[in-house]
Amino acid sequence: MLSLFAFVILQPRVDVQKNVVYREIAGEKLMCDIYRPTTPGRKKAVAVFHGGAWVAGQRQDMAPLCEKIASEGMVAITFQYRLAPKHKWPSMREDALAAIQWIRANEGKYDLDVRQIGALGASAGAHLAMLTGYLPTAPGKYSSRTQAIINFFGPTDMAVDYPASVDALYFLVLGKKRADAAQEIFEASPVKFVDRGDAPTYTMHGKMDQVVPFKQAERLQEALAGARIDRKFHPIDNIGHELPVTNAEVVQSINESMLWLKKYLRVR
């Protein structure tokens, strides 16, 4: 789904700390990898979530984007989250929100400035990133809300646009037939939670996407506009469900997304 692996850029050296446990639940240890620029001082943090339709993928898939974020002076943290069919919804959402709380709880340990936190994801990971910016904070001592979102072709409204051919995926992730899962589908639809004061959102989506229909990005723009949330939409012709970095417009979009993060995280 993603062609991130060829993403090669000239950049300063990045320090990487791998296999850090951020959550233990039901006997399972969930891990993250931390990508930090070598320049001194406290840094803003960006949570990064991988794609894979909530049933596949791994945090390491996002390493090239994490290196890019770190080269721009921010700390990128790519998180593992529980996957279906072993774990049903809302396990993935709970892990994403817990990841943001973990960042805030560990600001001193990792020398972070957590007044603003960003979230970036691709596909299913973008879906989770959006929820961190639109949902009310999860219970706990620390807020699970983020203040800047990068959405690379993420699902936004699970109730519409998807054909019957993906019914099996709904069952795998939700544990119910689509026809019986109205409440779960609502809770898994970021557009349903967009409200005034939510995180400014940058969206890139290929017009030929056959996995997450392009209309999903348009629905998000309508919701963000209705709530008067800052937004930027970069549709790209002739690409599908991917980030082909051989495409100059995709590279332009990635660079735009970095500027978006730096603006709303107040990176100096």
CSV table of C-alpha atoms in Angstrom, one decimal:
chain,number,residue,atom,x,y,z
A,1,MET,CA,0.0,0.0,0.0
A,2,LEU,CA,2.8,2.4,0.8
A,3,SER,CA,5.9,3.0,-1.2
A,4,LEU,CA,7.7,4.9,1.6
A,5,PHE,CA,10.7,2.6,1.6
A,6,ALA,CA,12.5,4.5,-1.2
A,7,PHE,CA,12.2,7.8,0.7
A,8,VAL,CA,15.9,8.9,0.8
A,9,ILE,CA,16.8,12.4,1.7
A,10,LEU,CA,20.0,14.3,2.7
A,11,GLN,CA,19.6,15.1,6.4
A,12,PRO,CA,21.5,15.6,9.6
A,13,ARG,CA,22.2,12.5,11.7
A,14,VAL,CA,19.3,11.3,13.7
A,15,ASP,CA,19.5,9.4,17.0
A,16,VAL,CA,17.1,6.4,17.2
A,17,GLN,CA,16.0,4.6,20.3
A,18,LYS,CA,14.2,1.4,19.5
A,19,ASN,CA,11.8,-0.9,21.4
A,20,VAL,CA,10.7,1.4,24.1
A,21,VAL,CA,7.7,0.0,26.0
A,22,TYR,CA,4.9,2.7,26.1
A,23,ARG,CA,2.0,0.5,27.3
A,24,GLU,CA,1.4,-2.8,28.9
A,25,ILE,CA,-2.2,-4.2,28.6
A,26,ALA,CA,-3.5,-7.7,29.2
A,27,GLY,CA,0.0,-9.1,29.4
A,28,GLU,CA,1.1,-7.5,26.1
A,29,LYS,CA,3.9,-5.0,25.8
A,30,LEU,CA,3.3,-2.3,23.1
A,31,MET,CA,6.5,-0.6,21.9
A,32,CYS,CA,7.6,2.6,20.1
A,33,ASP,CA,10.7,3.8,18.4
A,34,ILE,CA,11.9,7.4,19.0
A,35,TYR,CA,13.7,9.4,16.4
A,36,ARG,CA,15.4,12.5,17.7
A,37,PRO,CA,17.5,15.2,16.1
A,38,THR,CA,21.0,15.6,17.4
A,39,THR,CA,20.7,19.3,18.1
A,40,PRO,CA,20.4,20.2,21.8
A,41,GLY,CA,17.3,21.5,23.6
A,42,ARG,CA,13.7,20.5,24.2
A,43,LYS,CA,11.8,19.4,21.1
A,44,LYS,CA,8.2,19.2,20.0
A,45,ALA,CA,6.9,15.6,19.5
A,46,VAL,CA,5.0,14.0,16.7
A,47,ALA,CA,3.2,10.7,17.1
A,48,VAL,CA,3.4,8.5,14.0
A,49,PHE,CA,1.0,5.7,13.2
A,50,HIS,CA,1.5,3.1,10.5
A,51,GLY,CA,-1.1,1.9,8.0
A,52,GLY,CA,-2.4,-1.6,7.2
A,53,ALA,CA,-6.2,-1.6,7.5
A,54,TRP,CA,-6.0,-2.1,11.3
A,55,VAL,CA,-5.0,-5.8,10.6
A,56,ALA,CA,-1.4,-5.4,9.4
A,57,GLY,CA,1.7,-3.2,9.2
A,58,GLN,CA,4.3,-2.3,11.8
A,59,ARG,CA,5.7,0.8,13.3
A,60,GLN,CA,9.0,0.4,11.5
A,61,ASP,CA,7.2,1.0,8.2
A,62,MET,CA,7.2,4.7,9.1
A,63,ALA,CA,10.9,5.0,9.7
A,64,PRO,CA,11.6,7.1,6.6
A,65,LEU,CA,9.0,9.7,7.6
A,66,CYS,CA,10.2,9.6,11.2
A,67,GLU,CA,13.7,10.4,9.9
A,68,LYS,CA,12.3,13.3,7.8
A,69,ILE,CA,10.4,14.7,10.9
A,70,ALA,CA,13.6,14.5,13.0
A,71,SER,CA,15.6,16.2,10.3
A,72,GLU,CA,13.2,19.1,10.6
A,73,GLY,CA,13.9,19.5,14.3
A,74,MET,CA,11.1,17.6,15.9
A,75,VAL,CA,11.0,14.2,17.7
A,76,ALA,CA,9.1,11.5,15.9
A,77,ILE,CA,7.8,8.6,17.8
A,78,THR,CA,6.3,5.7,15.8
A,79,PHE,CA,3.9,3.5,17.8
A,80,GLN,CA,2.9,-0.1,17.7
A,81,TYR,CA,-0.8,-0.6,18.3
A,82,ARG,CA,-3.0,-3.7,18.7
A,83,LEU,CA,-4.2,-5.3,15.5
A,84,ALA,CA,-7.3,-7.2,14.4
A,85,PRO,CA,-8.5,-9.9,14.2
A,86,LYS,CA,-6.9,-10.8,17.6
A,87,HIS,CA,-7.9,-7.4,19.0
A,88,LYS,CA,-11.2,-5.8,18.1
A,89,TRP,CA,-12.1,-2.1,17.8
A,90,PRO,CA,-11.7,0.1,19.9
A,91,SER,CA,-8.3,-1.4,20.9
A,92,MET,CA,-6.5,0.5,18.2
A,93,ARG,CA,-8.1,3.8,19.2
A,94,GLU,CA,-7.3,3.2,22.9
A,95,ASP,CA,-3.6,2.6,22.1
A,96,ALA,CA,-3.4,5.7,19.9
A,97,LEU,CA,-4.8,7.9,22.7
A,98,ALA,CA,-2.6,6.1,25.3
A,99,ALA,CA,0.4,6.9,23.1
A,100,ILE,CA,-0.3,10.7,23.3
A,101,GLN,CA,-0.7,10.4,27.1
A,102,TRP,CA,2.6,8.5,27.3
A,103,ILE,CA,4.4,11.3,25.4
A,104,ARG,CA,3.1,13.9,27.9
A,105,ALA,CA,3.9,11.7,30.9
A,106,ASN,CA,7.5,11.4,29.7
A,107,GLU,CA,8.3,14.9,28.7
A,108,GLY,CA,11.1,15.2,31.2
A,109,LYS,CA,12.7,11.8,30.4
A,110,TYR,CA,12.9,12.6,26.7
A,111,ASP,CA,13.4,16.3,27.0
A,112,LEU,CA,10.1,17.2,25.1
A,113,ASP,CA,8.0,20.3,24.9
A,114,VAL,CA,4.5,18.8,25.1
A,115,ARG,CA,2.4,22.0,25.1
A,116,GLN,CA,1.6,21.1,21.4
A,117,ILE,CA,1.9,17.5,20.1
A,118,GLY,CA,1.5,16.5,16.5
A,119,ALA,CA,0.1,13.3,15.0
A,120,LEU,CA,0.9,11.9,11.5
A,121,GLY,CA,-0.3,8.7,9.9
A,122,ALA,CA,-0.9,7.0,6.6
A,123,SER,CA,-4.1,5.1,5.7
A,124,ALA,CA,-5.4,3.4,8.9
A,125,GLY,CA,-2.6,5.2,10.8
A,126,ALA,CA,-4.0,8.6,9.6
A,127,HIS,CA,-7.4,7.5,10.8
A,128,LEU,CA,-6.0,7.0,14.3
A,129,ALA,CA,-4.0,10.3,14.1
A,130,MET,CA,-7.2,12.2,13.3
A,131,LEU,CA,-9.0,10.7,16.3
A,132,THR,CA,-6.3,12.0,18.6
A,133,GLY,CA,-7.0,15.5,17.3
A,134,TYR,CA,-10.8,15.3,17.2
A,135,LEU,CA,-11.9,13.1,20.2
A,136,PRO,CA,-12.3,14.5,23.7
A,137,THR,CA,-9.4,13.5,25.9
A,138,ALA,CA,-9.3,10.0,27.3
A,139,PRO,CA,-9.5,9.5,31.0
A,140,GLY,CA,-6.2,9.9,32.9
A,141,LYS,CA,-3.8,12.4,34.3
A,142,TYR,CA,-2.6,13.5,30.9
A,143,SER,CA,-4.4,14.8,27.9
A,144,SER,CA,-4.6,12.5,24.8
A,145,ARG,CA,-5.4,15.4,22.5
A,146,THR,CA,-3.0,16.5,19.7
A,147,GLN,CA,-2.7,20.0,18.2
A,148,ALA,CA,-1.7,19.3,14.5
A,149,ILE,CA,-2.7,16.5,12.3
A,150,ILE,CA,-1.1,15.1,9.1
A,151,ASN,CA,-3.6,12.9,7.2
A,152,PHE,CA,-2.1,10.9,4.4
A,153,PHE,CA,-5.2,9.3,2.7
A,154,GLY,CA,-6.9,8.2,5.9
A,155,PRO,CA,-10.5,6.8,6.2
A,156,THR,CA,-12.7,9.5,7.6
A,157,ASP,CA,-16.3,8.2,7.5
A,158,MET,CA,-16.7,4.5,7.8
A,159,ALA,CA,-20.4,4.6,7.2
A,160,VAL,CA,-20.2,5.6,3.5
A,161,ASP,CA,-18.3,5.1,0.2
A,162,TYR,CA,-17.0,1.6,0.9
A,163,PRO,CA,-18.4,-1.3,-1.2
A,164,ALA,CA,-19.7,-4.6,0.0
A,165,SER,CA,-16.4,-6.2,-1.1
A,166,VAL,CA,-14.8,-4.9,2.2
A,167,ASP,CA,-17.5,-6.3,4.5
A,168,ALA,CA,-15.1,-9.0,5.6
A,169,LEU,CA,-12.7,-6.3,6.9
A,170,TYR,CA,-15.5,-4.6,8.9
A,171,PHE,CA,-16.1,-8.0,10.5
A,172,LEU,CA,-12.4,-8.6,11.2
A,173,VAL,CA,-11.9,-5.2,12.9
A,174,LEU,CA,-15.3,-4.6,14.5
A,175,GLY,CA,-16.2,-8.2,15.4
A,176,LYS,CA,-19.6,-7.7,13.9
A,177,LYS,CA,-21.3,-7.7,10.5
A,178,ARG,CA,-21.4,-4.2,9.0
A,179,ALA,CA,-25.2,-4.1,9.2
A,180,ASP,CA,-25.0,-4.8,12.9
A,181,ALA,CA,-22.2,-2.3,13.8
A,182,ALA,CA,-23.8,1.1,13.5
A,183,GLN,CA,-22.5,2.4,16.8
A,184,GLU,CA,-19.0,1.1,16.2
A,185,ILE,CA,-18.9,2.6,12.7
A,186,PHE,CA,-20.0,5.9,14.1
A,187,GLU,CA,-17.3,5.8,16.8
A,188,ALA,CA,-14.7,4.9,14.2
A,189,SER,CA,-15.5,7.8,11.9
A,190,PRO,CA,-13.3,10.9,12.6
A,191,VAL,CA,-15.7,13.3,10.7
A,192,LYS,CA,-18.4,12.6,13.3
A,193,PHE,CA,-16.2,14.2,16.0
A,194,VAL,CA,-14.9,17.3,14.2
A,195,ASP,CA,-15.8,20.4,16.3
A,196,ARG,CA,-14.6,23.9,16.8
A,197,GLY,CA,-11.2,24.0,18.5
A,198,ASP,CA,-10.0,20.7,17.1
A,199,ALA,CA,-6.5,20.2,15.6
A,200,PRO,CA,-5.6,21.9,12.3
A,201,THR,CA,-5.4,19.2,9.7
A,202,TYR,CA,-3.3,18.7,6.6
A,203,THR,CA,-4.6,16.2,4.1
A,204,MET,CA,-3.0,14.6,1.1
A,205,HIS,CA,-5.0,12.1,-1.0
A,206,GLY,CA,-4.5,10.5,-4.4
A,207,LYS,CA,-7.5,10.9,-6.8
A,208,MET,CA,-7.0,7.4,-8.1
A,209,ASP,CA,-7.1,5.8,-4.6
A,210,GLN,CA,-9.0,2.5,-4.9
A,211,VAL,CA,-8.6,1.6,-1.2
A,212,VAL,CA,-9.8,4.7,0.6
A,213,PRO,CA,-12.1,6.5,-1.8
A,214,PHE,CA,-11.1,10.1,-2.6
A,215,LYS,CA,-14.5,11.2,-1.5
A,216,GLN,CA,-13.4,10.4,2.1
A,217,ALA,CA,-10.9,13.3,1.9
A,218,GLU,CA,-13.6,15.6,0.5
A,219,ARG,CA,-16.0,14.7,3.3
A,220,LEU,CA,-13.3,15.6,5.8
A,221,GLN,CA,-12.7,19.0,4.2
A,222,GLU,CA,-16.5,19.7,4.4
A,223,ALA,CA,-16.5,18.9,8.1
A,224,LEU,CA,-13.4,20.9,8.9
A,225,ALA,CA,-14.7,23.9,7.0
A,226,GLY,CA,-18.1,23.7,8.8
A,227,ALA,CA,-16.2,23.8,12.2
A,228,ARG,CA,-13.9,26.6,11.0
A,229,ILE,CA,-10.8,24.5,11.6
A,230,ASP,CA,-7.6,25.4,9.8
A,231,ARG,CA,-7.0,22.9,7.0
A,232,LYS,CA,-5.0,22.4,3.9
A,233,PHE,CA,-6.0,19.8,1.2
A,234,HIS,CA,-3.5,18.6,-1.4
A,235,PRO,CA,-5.2,16.2,-3.8
A,236,ILE,CA,-2.8,14.6,-6.3
A,237,ASP,CA,-3.7,13.3,-9.7
A,238,ASN,CA,-2.6,9.9,-11.0
A,239,ILE,CA,-1.7,8.3,-7.8
A,240,GLY,CA,-3.5,5.8,-5.7
A,241,HIS,CA,-3.2,4.5,-2.1
A,242,GLU,CA,0.5,5.3,-1.8
A,243,LEU,CA,3.3,7.8,-1.2
A,244,PRO,CA,5.5,7.3,-4.3
A,245,VAL,CA,8.4,9.6,-3.6
A,246,THR,CA,9.5,9.4,-7.2
A,247,ASN,CA,6.5,11.7,-7.8
A,248,ALA,CA,7.6,15.4,-7.4
A,249,GLU,CA,4.1,16.4,-6.2
A,250,VAL,CA,4.2,13.8,-3.4
A,251,VAL,CA,7.6,15.1,-2.3
A,252,GLN,CA,6.2,18.6,-2.3
A,253,SER,CA,3.2,17.5,-0.2
A,254,ILE,CA,5.6,15.8,2.3
A,255,ASN,CA,7.5,19.0,2.6
A,256,GLU,CA,4.3,21.0,3.0
A,257,SER,CA,3.2,18.7,5.8
A,258,MET,CA,6.5,19.4,7.7
A,259,LEU,CA,5.8,23.1,7.5
A,260,TRP,CA,2.3,22.5,8.7
A,261,LEU,CA,3.6,20.6,11.8
A,262,LYS,CA,6.2,23.3,12.5
A,263,LYS,CA,3.6,26.1,12.2
A,264,TYR,CA,1.0,24.6,14.6
A,265,LEU,CA,3.5,23.0,17.0
A,266,ARG,CA,5.3,26.4,17.2
A,267,VAL,CA,8.6,24.9,16.3
A,268,ARG,CA,11.2,27.7,16.4
